[in-house]
mmCIF file of C-alpha atoms and ligand atoms in Angstrom:
data_model
loop_
_atom_site.group_PDB
_atom_site.id
_atom_site.type_symbol
_atom_site.label_atom_id
_atom_site.label_comp_id
_atom_site.label_asym_id
_atom_site.label_seq_id
_atom_site.Cartn_x
_atom_site.Cartn_y
_atom_site.Cartn_z
ATOM 1 C CA MET A 1 -3.450 14.441 1.995
ATOM 2 C CA ILE A 2 -0.533 13.168 -0.078
ATOM 3 C CA GLU A 3 0.707 15.688 -2.555
ATOM 4 C CA ILE A 4 3.250 14.463 -5.088
ATOM 5 C CA GLN A 5 4.587 17.409 -7.065
ATOM 6 C CA ASN A 6 6.624 17.557 -10.221
ATOM 7 C CA ILE A 7 8.765 14.497 -9.584
ATOM 8 C CA TYR A 8 11.759 13.855 -11.807
ATOM 9 C CA LYS A 9 13.895 10.746 -11.483
ATOM 10 C CA SER A 10 16.630 9.323 -13.672
ATOM 11 C CA TYR A 11 18.859 6.297 -13.344
ATOM 12 C CA GLY A 12 22.026 7.284 -15.189
ATOM 13 C CA ASN A 13 20.930 8.504 -18.600
ATOM 14 C CA LEU A 14 17.522 6.908 -18.319
ATOM 15 C CA GLN A 15 14.776 9.303 -17.293
ATOM 16 C CA VAL A 16 12.207 7.190 -15.466
ATOM 17 C CA LEU A 17 9.903 9.962 -14.224
ATOM 18 C CA GLY A 18 9.553 13.195 -16.171
ATOM 19 C CA GLY A 19 7.524 15.593 -14.025
ATOM 20 C CA VAL A 20 4.814 13.601 -12.282
ATOM 21 C CA SER A 21 2.250 15.259 -10.021
ATOM 22 C CA LEU A 22 -0.547 13.485 -8.216
ATOM 23 C CA SER A 23 -2.555 14.008 -5.071
ATOM 24 C CA VAL A 24 -4.341 11.320 -3.107
ATOM 25 C CA GLY A 25 -7.150 12.208 -0.727
ATOM 26 C CA ARG A 26 -8.007 10.549 2.563
ATOM 27 C CA GLY A 27 -10.136 7.432 2.133
ATOM 28 C CA GLU A 28 -9.425 7.224 -1.575
ATOM 29 C CA ILE A 29 -8.321 4.206 -3.602
ATOM 30 C CA VAL A 30 -6.108 5.314 -6.488
ATOM 31 C CA ALA A 31 -4.823 2.763 -9.000
ATOM 32 C CA ILE A 32 -1.774 3.376 -11.198
ATOM 33 C CA VAL A 33 -1.814 1.429 -14.455
ATOM 34 C CA GLY A 34 0.329 1.396 -17.577
ATOM 35 C CA PRO A 35 2.806 -0.703 -19.528
ATOM 36 C CA SER A 36 5.790 -2.239 -17.852
ATOM 37 C CA GLY A 37 8.676 0.218 -17.625
ATOM 38 C CA ALA A 38 6.340 3.238 -17.427
ATOM 39 C CA GLY A 39 7.755 4.237 -14.042
ATOM 40 C CA LYS A 40 4.855 3.084 -11.846
ATOM 41 C CA THR A 41 6.925 1.250 -9.236
ATOM 42 C CA THR A 42 9.479 4.048 -9.120
ATOM 43 C CA LEU A 43 6.671 6.541 -8.451
ATOM 44 C CA LEU A 44 5.238 4.342 -5.709
ATOM 45 C CA GLN A 45 8.651 3.931 -4.096
ATOM 46 C CA ILE A 46 9.211 7.687 -4.156
ATOM 47 C CA ALA A 47 5.698 8.266 -2.749
ATOM 48 C CA GLY A 48 6.614 5.840 0.035
ATOM 49 C CA SER A 49 10.049 7.393 0.683
ATOM 50 C CA LEU A 50 11.828 4.158 -0.230
ATOM 51 C CA ASP A 51 13.548 6.093 -3.004
ATOM 52 C CA ARG A 52 14.339 9.802 -3.395
ATOM 53 C CA PRO A 53 13.426 11.919 -6.404
ATOM 54 C CA ASP A 54 16.032 13.999 -8.246
ATOM 55 C CA SER A 55 13.636 16.915 -7.873
ATOM 56 C CA GLY A 56 10.059 17.509 -6.801
ATOM 57 C CA THR A 57 8.307 17.109 -3.481
ATOM 58 C CA VAL A 58 6.236 14.491 -1.678
ATOM 59 C CA SER A 59 4.137 16.016 1.109
ATOM 60 C CA TYR A 60 2.047 14.242 3.696
ATOM 61 C CA ASP A 61 -0.426 16.713 5.163
ATOM 62 C CA GLY A 62 1.992 19.514 4.376
ATOM 63 C CA THR A 63 5.231 17.820 5.550
ATOM 64 C CA ASP A 64 7.696 17.409 2.689
ATOM 65 C CA ILE A 65 9.209 14.008 3.397
ATOM 66 C CA THR A 66 11.916 14.376 0.749
ATOM 67 C CA LEU A 67 13.596 16.788 3.193
ATOM 68 C CA LEU A 68 13.735 14.301 6.086
ATOM 69 C CA LYS A 69 17.038 12.693 7.028
ATOM 70 C CA GLU A 70 17.308 8.900 6.919
ATOM 71 C CA ARG A 71 16.518 8.209 10.567
ATOM 72 C CA LYS A 72 13.528 10.529 10.755
ATOM 73 C CA LEU A 73 12.362 9.166 7.443
ATOM 74 C CA ALA A 74 12.452 5.559 8.660
ATOM 75 C CA GLU A 75 10.439 6.610 11.693
ATOM 76 C CA PHE A 76 7.947 8.495 9.531
ATOM 77 C CA ARG A 77 7.587 5.544 7.169
ATOM 78 C CA ASN A 78 7.044 3.072 9.987
ATOM 79 C CA ARG A 79 4.239 5.157 11.495
ATOM 80 C CA ASN A 80 2.545 6.610 8.455
ATOM 81 C CA ILE A 81 2.932 4.297 5.496
ATOM 82 C CA GLY A 82 1.845 0.689 5.065
ATOM 83 C CA PHE A 83 3.431 -1.364 2.286
ATOM 84 C CA ILE A 84 2.077 -4.381 0.434
ATOM 85 C CA PHE A 85 4.290 -5.966 -2.206
ATOM 86 C CA GLN A 86 3.635 -8.527 -4.916
ATOM 87 C CA PHE A 87 5.313 -11.205 -2.872
ATOM 88 C CA HIS A 88 4.176 -11.090 0.738
ATOM 89 C CA GLU A 89 7.711 -10.538 2.145
ATOM 90 C CA LEU A 90 6.713 -12.111 5.449
ATOM 91 C CA LEU A 91 9.549 -13.254 7.713
ATOM 92 C CA PRO A 92 9.616 -17.056 7.464
ATOM 93 C CA GLU A 93 10.721 -17.759 11.031
ATOM 94 C CA PHE A 94 7.863 -15.800 12.606
ATOM 95 C CA THR A 95 4.167 -16.639 12.912
ATOM 96 C CA ALA A 96 1.427 -14.685 11.136
ATOM 97 C CA LEU A 97 0.663 -12.894 14.420
ATOM 98 C CA GLU A 98 4.309 -11.953 14.982
ATOM 99 C CA ASN A 99 4.742 -10.802 11.390
ATOM 100 C CA VAL A 100 1.719 -8.520 11.669
ATOM 101 C CA ALA A 101 2.862 -7.175 15.054
ATOM 102 C CA MET A 102 6.417 -6.446 13.877
ATOM 103 C CA PRO A 103 5.960 -2.866 12.591
ATOM 104 C CA GLY A 104 4.046 -2.025 15.793
ATOM 105 C CA LEU A 105 6.876 -3.341 17.964
ATOM 106 C CA ILE A 106 9.435 -1.499 15.847
ATOM 107 C CA ALA A 107 7.379 1.671 16.454
ATOM 108 C CA GLY A 108 7.969 1.117 20.174
ATOM 109 C CA ARG A 109 4.339 0.497 21.029
ATOM 110 C CA LYS A 110 3.348 -1.673 23.976
ATOM 111 C CA ARG A 111 3.741 -5.348 23.144
ATOM 112 C CA ARG A 112 0.443 -6.432 24.576
ATOM 113 C CA GLU A 113 -1.516 -3.724 22.791
ATOM 114 C CA VAL A 114 0.198 -4.490 19.469
ATOM 115 C CA LEU A 115 -0.390 -8.234 19.739
ATOM 116 C CA GLU A 116 -4.035 -7.656 20.579
ATOM 117 C CA GLU A 117 -4.460 -5.402 17.577
ATOM 118 C CA ALA A 118 -2.602 -7.848 15.324
ATOM 119 C CA ARG A 119 -5.016 -10.542 16.450
ATOM 120 C CA GLU A 120 -7.998 -8.290 15.697
ATOM 121 C CA LEU A 121 -6.681 -7.416 12.245
ATOM 122 C CA LEU A 122 -5.990 -11.025 11.327
ATOM 123 C CA THR A 123 -9.465 -11.940 12.540
ATOM 124 C CA LEU A 124 -10.961 -9.118 10.475
ATOM 125 C CA LEU A 125 -9.180 -10.564 7.437
ATOM 126 C CA GLY A 126 -10.515 -14.051 8.116
ATOM 127 C CA LEU A 127 -7.343 -15.523 9.604
ATOM 128 C CA ALA A 128 -8.403 -16.080 13.201
ATOM 129 C CA GLU A 129 -7.499 -19.748 12.835
ATOM 130 C CA ARG A 130 -4.053 -19.017 11.411
ATOM 131 C CA LEU A 131 -2.475 -16.760 14.037
ATOM 132 C CA ASP A 132 0.257 -19.200 14.970
ATOM 133 C CA HIS A 133 1.022 -20.463 11.475
ATOM 134 C CA ARG A 134 4.332 -19.621 9.872
ATOM 135 C CA PRO A 135 4.270 -18.305 6.298
ATOM 136 C CA SER A 136 5.199 -21.749 4.925
ATOM 137 C CA GLU A 137 2.000 -23.077 6.514
ATOM 138 C CA LEU A 138 -0.246 -20.491 4.832
ATOM 139 C CA SER A 139 -1.736 -20.464 1.321
ATOM 140 C CA GLY A 140 -0.793 -17.698 -1.137
ATOM 141 C CA GLY A 141 -3.992 -15.770 -0.418
ATOM 142 C CA GLU A 142 -3.550 -16.167 3.340
ATOM 143 C CA LYS A 143 0.007 -14.895 3.138
ATOM 144 C CA GLN A 144 -1.125 -11.833 1.218
ATOM 145 C CA ARG A 145 -3.932 -11.177 3.715
ATOM 146 C CA THR A 146 -1.347 -11.419 6.503
ATOM 147 C CA ALA A 147 0.776 -8.883 4.616
ATOM 148 C CA ILE A 148 -2.259 -6.577 4.417
ATOM 149 C CA ALA A 149 -2.818 -6.898 8.169
ATOM 150 C CA ARG A 150 0.863 -6.062 8.717
ATOM 151 C CA ALA A 151 0.490 -2.959 6.532
ATOM 152 C CA LEU A 152 -2.416 -1.802 8.740
ATOM 153 C CA ILE A 153 -0.930 -2.402 12.192
ATOM 154 C CA ASN A 154 0.234 1.177 12.805
ATOM 155 C CA ASN A 155 -2.960 2.610 11.319
ATOM 156 C CA PRO A 156 -0.967 4.310 8.539
ATOM 157 C CA ARG A 157 -2.164 7.365 6.645
ATOM 158 C CA ILE A 158 -1.746 5.497 3.400
ATOM 159 C CA ILE A 159 -1.174 1.965 2.162
ATOM 160 C CA LEU A 160 1.052 1.641 -0.879
ATOM 161 C CA ALA A 161 0.631 -1.593 -2.780
ATOM 162 C CA ASP A 162 2.763 -2.805 -5.689
ATOM 163 C CA GLU A 163 0.954 -5.494 -7.681
ATOM 164 C CA PRO A 164 -0.676 -6.892 -4.524
ATOM 165 C CA THR A 165 -2.574 -9.521 -6.494
ATOM 166 C CA GLY A 166 0.202 -10.216 -9.002
ATOM 167 C CA SER A 167 1.123 -13.588 -7.570
ATOM 168 C CA LEU A 168 -2.409 -14.851 -6.833
ATOM 169 C CA ASP A 169 -4.973 -16.975 -8.678
ATOM 170 C CA SER A 170 -8.326 -15.446 -9.613
ATOM 171 C CA ARG A 171 -10.223 -16.573 -6.519
ATOM 172 C CA ASN A 172 -7.620 -15.115 -4.191
ATOM 173 C CA ARG A 173 -7.395 -11.994 -6.319
ATOM 174 C CA GLU A 174 -11.109 -11.383 -5.862
ATOM 175 C CA GLU A 175 -10.790 -11.901 -2.155
ATOM 176 C CA ILE A 176 -8.080 -9.249 -1.962
ATOM 177 C CA HIS A 177 -10.181 -6.817 -4.059
ATOM 178 C CA ALA A 178 -13.093 -7.264 -1.667
ATOM 179 C CA ILE A 179 -10.841 -6.730 1.344
ATOM 180 C CA ILE A 180 -9.323 -3.536 -0.045
ATOM 181 C CA SER A 181 -12.775 -2.133 -0.905
ATOM 182 C CA ARG A 182 -14.071 -3.015 2.518
ATOM 183 C CA LEU A 183 -11.084 -1.527 4.364
ATOM 184 C CA CYS A 184 -11.590 1.702 2.477
ATOM 185 C CA ALA A 185 -15.372 1.810 2.962
ATOM 186 C CA THR A 186 -15.544 0.750 6.596
ATOM 187 C CA ARG A 187 -12.273 1.972 8.097
ATOM 188 C CA GLY A 188 -11.464 4.882 5.803
ATOM 189 C CA HIS A 189 -8.079 3.542 4.720
ATOM 190 C CA THR A 190 -6.340 5.193 1.770
ATOM 191 C CA PHE A 191 -4.693 3.107 -0.935
ATOM 192 C CA LEU A 192 -2.308 3.880 -3.779
ATOM 193 C CA ILE A 193 -1.991 0.712 -5.838
ATOM 194 C CA VAL A 194 0.170 -0.176 -8.842
ATOM 195 C CA THR A 195 -1.575 -2.941 -10.739
ATOM 196 C CA HIS A 196 -1.915 -4.809 -14.004
ATOM 197 C CA ASP A 197 -5.096 -6.402 -12.720
ATOM 198 C CA PRO A 198 -8.102 -4.722 -14.418
ATOM 199 C CA THR A 199 -10.611 -5.774 -11.775
ATOM 200 C CA LEU A 200 -8.412 -4.381 -9.041
ATOM 201 C CA ALA A 201 -8.209 -1.117 -10.976
ATOM 202 C CA SER A 202 -11.997 -1.194 -11.315
ATOM 203 C CA ILE A 203 -12.522 -0.888 -7.536
ATOM 204 C CA ALA A 204 -10.421 2.302 -7.453
ATOM 205 C CA HIS A 205 -12.005 5.735 -7.208
ATOM 206 C CA ARG A 206 -9.473 7.066 -9.692
ATOM 207 C CA VAL A 207 -7.282 5.324 -12.239
ATOM 208 C CA VAL A 208 -4.037 7.022 -13.175
ATOM 209 C CA SER A 209 -2.486 5.889 -16.474
ATOM 210 C CA MET A 210 1.261 6.252 -16.918
ATOM 211 C CA GLU A 211 3.450 5.964 -19.961
ATOM 212 C CA ASP A 212 7.141 6.771 -20.406
ATOM 213 C CA GLY A 213 7.478 8.358 -16.999
ATOM 214 C CA ARG A 214 4.487 10.638 -17.323
ATOM 215 C CA ILE A 215 0.829 10.581 -16.353
ATOM 216 C CA THR A 216 -1.208 10.385 -19.534
ATOM 217 C CA SER A 217 -4.689 10.401 -18.017
ATOM 218 C CA ILE A 218 -6.577 10.287 -14.743
ATOM 219 C CA SER A 219 -10.091 8.904 -14.852
ATOM 220 C CA ARG A 220 -12.559 9.081 -12.037
ATOM 221 C CA GLN A 221 -14.761 6.029 -11.626
ATOM 222 C CA THR A 222 -18.233 6.455 -10.234
ATOM 223 C CA ASP A 223 -18.744 3.973 -7.494
ATOM 224 C CA SER A 224 -22.085 2.326 -6.770
ATOM 225 C CA GLU A 225 -22.899 4.822 -4.039
ATOM 226 C CA GLU A 226 -22.478 7.768 -6.390
ATOM 227 C CA LYS A 227 -24.469 6.018 -9.100
ATOM 228 C CA PHE A 228 -27.232 5.446 -6.597
ATOM 229 C CA GLY A 229 -27.109 9.133 -5.651
ATOM 230 C CA GLU A 230 -27.381 10.194 -9.276
ATOM 231 C CA SER A 231 -30.374 8.002 -10.026
ATOM 232 C CA LYS A 232 -32.382 9.350 -7.110
HETATM 233 P P1 ADP B 1 6.982 -0.066 -13.998
HETATM 234 O O1 ADP B 1 6.680 -0.247 -12.552
HETATM 235 O O2 ADP B 1 5.999 0.840 -14.673
HETATM 236 O O3 ADP B 1 7.155 -1.355 -14.737
HETATM 237 P P2 ADP B 1 9.544 0.862 -13.046
HETATM 238 O O4 ADP B 1 9.303 2.078 -12.240
HETATM 239 O O5 ADP B 1 9.782 -0.426 -12.336
HETATM 240 O O6 ADP B 1 8.370 0.715 -14.107
HETATM 241 O O7 ADP B 1 10.797 1.098 -13.980
HETATM 242 C C1 ADP B 1 10.866 2.156 -14.909
HETATM 243 C C2 ADP B 1 12.201 2.085 -15.616
HETATM 244 O O8 ADP B 1 13.239 2.374 -14.697
HETATM 245 C C3 ADP B 1 12.522 0.725 -16.196
HETATM 246 O O9 ADP B 1 13.107 0.921 -17.461
HETATM 247 C C4 ADP B 1 13.502 0.141 -15.218
HETATM 248 O O10 ADP B 1 14.373 -0.755 -15.845
HETATM 249 C C5 ADP B 1 14.219 1.374 -14.702
HETATM 250 N N1 ADP B 1 14.686 1.221 -13.318
HETATM 251 C C6 ADP B 1 13.904 1.042 -12.235
HETATM 252 N N2 ADP B 1 14.648 0.976 -11.110
HETATM 253 C C7 ADP B 1 15.936 1.117 -11.491
HETATM 254 C C8 ADP B 1 17.200 1.132 -10.783
HETATM 255 N N3 ADP B 1 17.257 1.002 -9.461
HETATM 256 N N4 ADP B 1 18.312 1.290 -11.528
HETATM 257 C C9 ADP B 1 18.256 1.445 -12.859
HETATM 258 N N5 ADP B 1 17.112 1.439 -13.585
HETATM 259 C C10 ADP B 1 15.976 1.279 -12.908
#
Protein backbone atom coordinates (compact mmCIF):
# COMPACT_ATOMS: atom_id res chain seq x y z
CA MET A 1 0.00 0.00 0.00
CA ILE A 2 2.80 2.41 0.89
CA GLU A 3 5.84 1.97 -1.26
CA ILE A 4 8.94 3.89 -0.22
CA GLN A 5 11.59 3.56 -2.90
CA ASN A 6 15.26 4.40 -2.88
CA ILE A 7 15.05 7.49 -0.70
CA TYR A 8 18.09 9.73 -0.40
CA LYS A 9 18.17 12.74 1.89
CA SER A 10 21.00 15.00 3.00
CA TYR A 11 21.12 18.07 5.18
CA GLY A 12 24.06 20.05 3.83
CA ASN A 13 26.99 17.65 3.72
CA LEU A 14 25.34 15.18 6.06
CA GLN A 15 23.70 12.26 4.30
CA VAL A 16 20.85 11.17 6.55
CA LEU A 17 19.22 8.58 4.28
CA GLY A 18 21.29 6.65 1.76
CA GLY A 19 18.87 4.70 -0.43
CA VAL A 20 16.06 3.42 1.77
CA SER A 21 13.26 1.26 0.38
CA LEU A 22 10.39 -0.14 2.39
CA SER A 23 6.82 -1.17 1.73
CA VAL A 24 4.05 -1.32 4.29
CA GLY A 25 0.96 -3.42 3.67
CA ARG A 26 -2.60 -2.68 4.73
CA GLY A 27 -3.32 -3.72 8.31
CA GLU A 28 0.35 -4.12 9.13
CA ILE A 29 2.26 -2.77 12.13
CA VAL A 30 5.85 -2.00 11.14
CA ALA A 31 8.33 -0.78 13.75
CA ILE A 32 11.51 1.11 12.86
CA VAL A 33 14.29 0.72 15.42
CA GLY A 34 17.94 1.73 15.58
CA PRO A 35 20.37 4.04 17.33
CA SER A 36 19.68 7.72 17.62
CA GLY A 37 20.78 9.59 14.51
CA ALA A 38 20.14 6.58 12.24
CA GLY A 39 17.61 8.54 10.18
CA LYS A 40 14.41 6.97 11.54
CA THR A 41 12.50 10.20 12.15
CA THR A 42 13.62 11.63 8.82
CA LEU A 43 12.31 8.50 7.07
CA LEU A 44 9.00 8.74 8.91
CA GLN A 45 8.66 12.42 8.04
CA ILE A 46 9.36 11.70 4.38
CA ALA A 47 6.88 8.78 4.45
CA GLY A 48 4.33 11.22 5.87
CA SER A 49 5.13 14.00 3.37
CA LEU A 50 6.21 16.36 6.15
CA ASP A 51 9.62 16.46 4.49
CA ARG A 52 10.71 15.86 0.88
CA PRO A 53 13.43 13.46 -0.20
CA ASP A 54 16.31 14.58 -2.44
CA SER A 55 15.47 11.61 -4.63
CA GLY A 56 13.29 8.52 -4.49
CA THR A 57 9.54 8.07 -4.38
CA VAL A 58 6.82 7.59 -1.78
CA SER A 59 3.68 6.05 -3.27
CA TYR A 60 0.33 5.51 -1.63
CA ASP A 61 -1.61 2.94 -3.63
CA GLY A 62 0.31 3.97 -6.72
CA THR A 63 0.16 7.78 -6.24
CA ASP A 64 3.63 9.27 -5.86
CA ILE A 65 3.10 11.93 -3.22
CA THR A 66 6.55 13.46 -3.69
CA LEU A 67 5.17 14.92 -6.94
CA LEU A 68 2.23 16.71 -5.28
CA LYS A 69 2.33 20.48 -4.84
CA GLU A 70 2.07 21.90 -1.32
CA ARG A 71 -1.68 22.51 -1.27
CA LYS A 72 -2.63 19.13 -2.71
CA LEU A 73 -0.13 17.53 -0.39
CA ALA A 74 -1.66 19.13 2.71
CA GLU A 75 -5.05 17.90 1.58
CA PHE A 76 -3.70 14.40 0.94
CA ARG A 77 -1.98 14.32 4.32
CA ASN A 78 -5.09 15.47 6.17
CA ARG A 79 -7.22 12.73 4.61
CA ASN A 80 -4.82 9.83 4.36
CA ILE A 81 -2.22 10.04 7.09
CA GLY A 82 -2.63 10.09 10.85
CA PHE A 83 0.26 11.34 12.98
CA ILE A 84 1.14 10.54 16.58
CA PHE A 85 4.18 12.25 18.07
CA GLN A 86 6.16 11.67 21.24
CA PHE A 87 4.53 14.65 22.87
CA HIS A 88 0.80 14.67 22.26
CA GLU A 89 0.80 18.09 20.51
CA LEU A 90 -2.81 18.69 21.52
CA LEU A 91 -4.05 22.28 21.35
CA PRO A 92 -4.25 23.49 24.96
CA GLU A 93 -7.25 25.77 24.54
CA PHE A 94 -9.49 23.05 23.11
CA THR A 95 -11.17 20.09 24.80
CA ALA A 96 -10.25 16.47 24.07
CA LEU A 97 -13.36 16.19 21.86
CA GLU A 98 -12.48 19.33 19.90
CA ASN A 99 -8.86 18.27 19.50
CA VAL A 100 -9.91 14.91 18.08
CA ALA A 101 -12.49 16.52 15.78
CA MET A 102 -10.06 19.13 14.42
CA PRO A 103 -8.60 17.18 11.46
CA GLY A 104 -12.14 16.15 10.46
CA LEU A 105 -13.32 19.76 10.48
CA ILE A 106 -10.23 20.84 8.54
CA ALA A 107 -11.14 18.16 5.97
CA GLY A 108 -14.45 19.98 5.52
CA ARG A 109 -16.60 17.17 6.86
CA LYS A 110 -19.94 17.86 8.51
CA ARG A 111 -19.47 19.14 12.04
CA ARG A 112 -22.09 16.95 13.61
CA GLU A 113 -20.80 13.79 11.98
CA VAL A 114 -17.20 14.58 12.98
CA LEU A 115 -18.11 15.34 16.59
CA GLU A 116 -20.10 12.13 16.82
CA GLU A 117 -17.19 10.12 15.47
CA ALA A 118 -14.74 11.90 17.78
CA ARG A 119 -16.96 10.94 20.70
CA GLU A 120 -17.04 7.31 19.53
CA LEU A 121 -13.27 7.18 19.12
CA LEU A 122 -12.60 8.68 22.53
CA THR A 123 -15.06 6.22 24.04
CA LEU A 124 -13.33 3.35 22.23
CA LEU A 125 -10.06 4.50 23.79
CA GLY A 126 -11.58 4.63 27.27
CA LEU A 127 -12.02 8.40 27.49
CA ALA A 128 -15.80 8.70 27.50
CA GLU A 129 -15.58 10.58 30.79
CA ARG A 130 -12.96 13.01 29.52
CA LEU A 131 -14.57 14.49 26.40
CA ASP A 132 -14.76 18.01 27.77
CA HIS A 133 -11.40 18.06 29.53
CA ARG A 134 -8.65 20.28 28.22
CA PRO A 135 -5.20 18.73 27.79
CA SER A 136 -4.01 20.26 31.09
CA GLU A 137 -6.76 18.29 32.82
CA LEU A 138 -5.68 14.94 31.35
CA SER A 139 -2.95 12.54 32.49
CA GLY A 140 0.00 11.77 30.19
CA GLY A 141 -1.56 8.49 29.06
CA GLU A 142 -4.94 10.14 28.49
CA LYS A 143 -3.35 12.86 26.40
CA GLN A 144 -1.60 10.29 24.25
CA ARG A 145 -4.83 8.30 23.81
CA THR A 146 -6.54 11.54 22.75
CA ALA A 147 -3.74 12.07 20.23
CA ILE A 148 -4.34 8.54 18.90
CA ALA A 149 -8.06 9.26 18.52
CA ARG A 150 -7.18 12.47 16.65
CA ALA A 151 -4.91 10.48 14.31
CA LEU A 152 -7.84 8.16 13.50
CA ILE A 153 -10.59 10.72 12.92
CA ASN A 154 -10.33 10.80 9.11
CA ASN A 155 -9.90 7.03 8.93
CA PRO A 156 -6.41 7.44 7.42
CA ARG A 157 -4.71 4.82 5.29
CA ILE A 158 -1.77 4.82 7.65
CA ILE A 159 -0.85 6.10 11.09
CA LEU A 160 2.72 7.29 11.48
CA ALA A 161 3.95 7.38 15.05
CA ASP A 162 7.26 8.82 16.27
CA GLU A 163 8.15 7.46 19.71
CA PRO A 164 4.48 7.39 20.75
CA THR A 165 5.32 5.94 24.15
CA GLY A 166 8.55 7.90 24.63
CA SER A 167 7.14 10.24 27.24
CA LEU A 168 5.06 7.70 29.19
CA ASP A 169 5.62 5.52 32.27
CA SER A 170 5.49 1.74 31.92
CA ARG A 171 1.81 1.32 32.79
CA ASN A 172 0.74 3.89 30.22
CA ARG A 173 3.17 2.45 27.70
CA GLU A 174 1.51 -0.95 28.00
CA GLU A 175 -1.88 0.62 27.59
CA ILE A 176 -0.79 2.26 24.34
CA HIS A 177 0.71 -1.04 23.07
CA ALA A 178 -2.59 -2.79 23.73
CA ILE A 179 -4.53 -0.04 21.97
CA ILE A 180 -2.32 -0.12 18.88
CA SER A 181 -2.57 -3.93 18.65
CA ARG A 182 -6.31 -3.78 19.07
CA LEU A 183 -6.80 -1.03 16.48
CA CYS A 184 -4.84 -3.08 14.00
CA ALA A 185 -6.60 -6.37 14.78
CA THR A 186 -10.16 -5.10 15.02
CA ARG A 187 -10.26 -2.10 12.68
CA GLY A 188 -7.50 -2.99 10.24
CA HIS A 189 -5.46 0.15 10.85
CA THR A 190 -1.91 0.30 9.50
CA PHE A 191 0.93 1.64 11.62
CA LEU A 192 4.50 2.69 10.89
CA ILE A 193 6.14 3.37 14.24
CA VAL A 194 9.59 4.70 15.17
CA THR A 195 10.40 3.45 18.65
CA HIS A 196 13.09 2.77 21.21
CA ASP A 197 10.59 0.81 23.26
CA PRO A 198 11.31 -2.94 22.84
CA THR A 199 7.85 -4.07 23.90
CA LEU A 200 6.25 -1.72 21.42
CA ALA A 201 8.51 -3.16 18.72
CA SER A 202 7.48 -6.64 19.86
CA ILE A 203 3.82 -6.08 18.88
CA ALA A 204 4.87 -5.20 15.31
CA HIS A 205 4.49 -7.65 12.45
CA ARG A 206 7.85 -6.54 11.08
CA VAL A 207 10.78 -4.78 12.71
CA VAL A 208 12.99 -2.69 10.47
CA SER A 209 16.46 -1.92 11.85
CA MET A 210 18.24 1.20 10.63
CA GLU A 211 21.80 2.35 10.99
CA ASP A 212 23.61 5.28 9.37
CA GLY A 213 20.75 6.09 7.04
CA ARG A 214 20.27 2.57 5.75
CA ILE A 215 18.08 -0.41 6.55
CA THR A 216 20.29 -3.13 7.97
CA SER A 217 17.66 -5.80 8.53
CA ILE A 218 13.94 -6.48 8.41
CA SER A 219 12.64 -9.23 10.66
CA ARG A 220 9.18 -10.66 10.52
CA GLN A 221 7.66 -11.54 13.87
CA THR A 222 5.20 -14.38 14.07
CA ASP A 223 2.18 -13.22 15.94
CA SER A 224 0.13 -15.48 18.20
CA GLU A 225 -2.39 -16.20 15.47
CA GLU A 226 0.29 -17.47 13.11
CA LYS A 227 1.90 -19.50 15.87
CA PHE A 228 -1.47 -21.05 16.58
CA GLY A 229 -1.86 -21.84 12.87
CA GLU A 230 1.53 -23.51 12.75
CA SER A 231 0.92 -25.72 15.76
CA LYS A 232 -2.34 -27.09 14.38
P1 LIG B 1 16.78 9.25 14.42
O1 LIG B 1 15.31 9.46 14.35
O2 LIG B 1 17.17 7.87 13.97
O3 LIG B 1 17.38 9.59 15.75
P2 LIG B 1 16.91 11.53 12.66
O4 LIG B 1 16.22 11.17 11.41
O5 LIG B 1 16.18 12.37 13.66
O6 LIG B 1 17.47 10.21 13.35
O7 LIG B 1 18.25 12.30 12.32
C1 LIG B 1 19.26 11.75 11.51
C2 LIG B 1 20.38 12.76 11.39
O8 LIG B 1 19.93 13.88 10.64
C3 LIG B 1 20.87 13.31 12.71
O9 LIG B 1 22.27 13.40 12.65
C4 LIG B 1 20.23 14.67 12.78
O10 LIG B 1 21.02 15.55 13.54
C5 LIG B 1 20.16 15.07 11.32
N1 LIG B 1 19.02 15.96 11.04
C6 LIG B 1 17.71 15.64 11.17
N2 LIG B 1 16.92 16.66 10.79
C7 LIG B 1 17.75 17.66 10.41
C8 LIG B 1 17.54 19.00 9.91
N3 LIG B 1 16.31 19.49 9.72
N4 LIG B 1 18.64 19.73 9.63
C9 LIG B 1 19.87 19.23 9.79
N5 LIG B 1 20.14 17.99 10.26
C10 LIG B 1 19.10 17.22 10.56
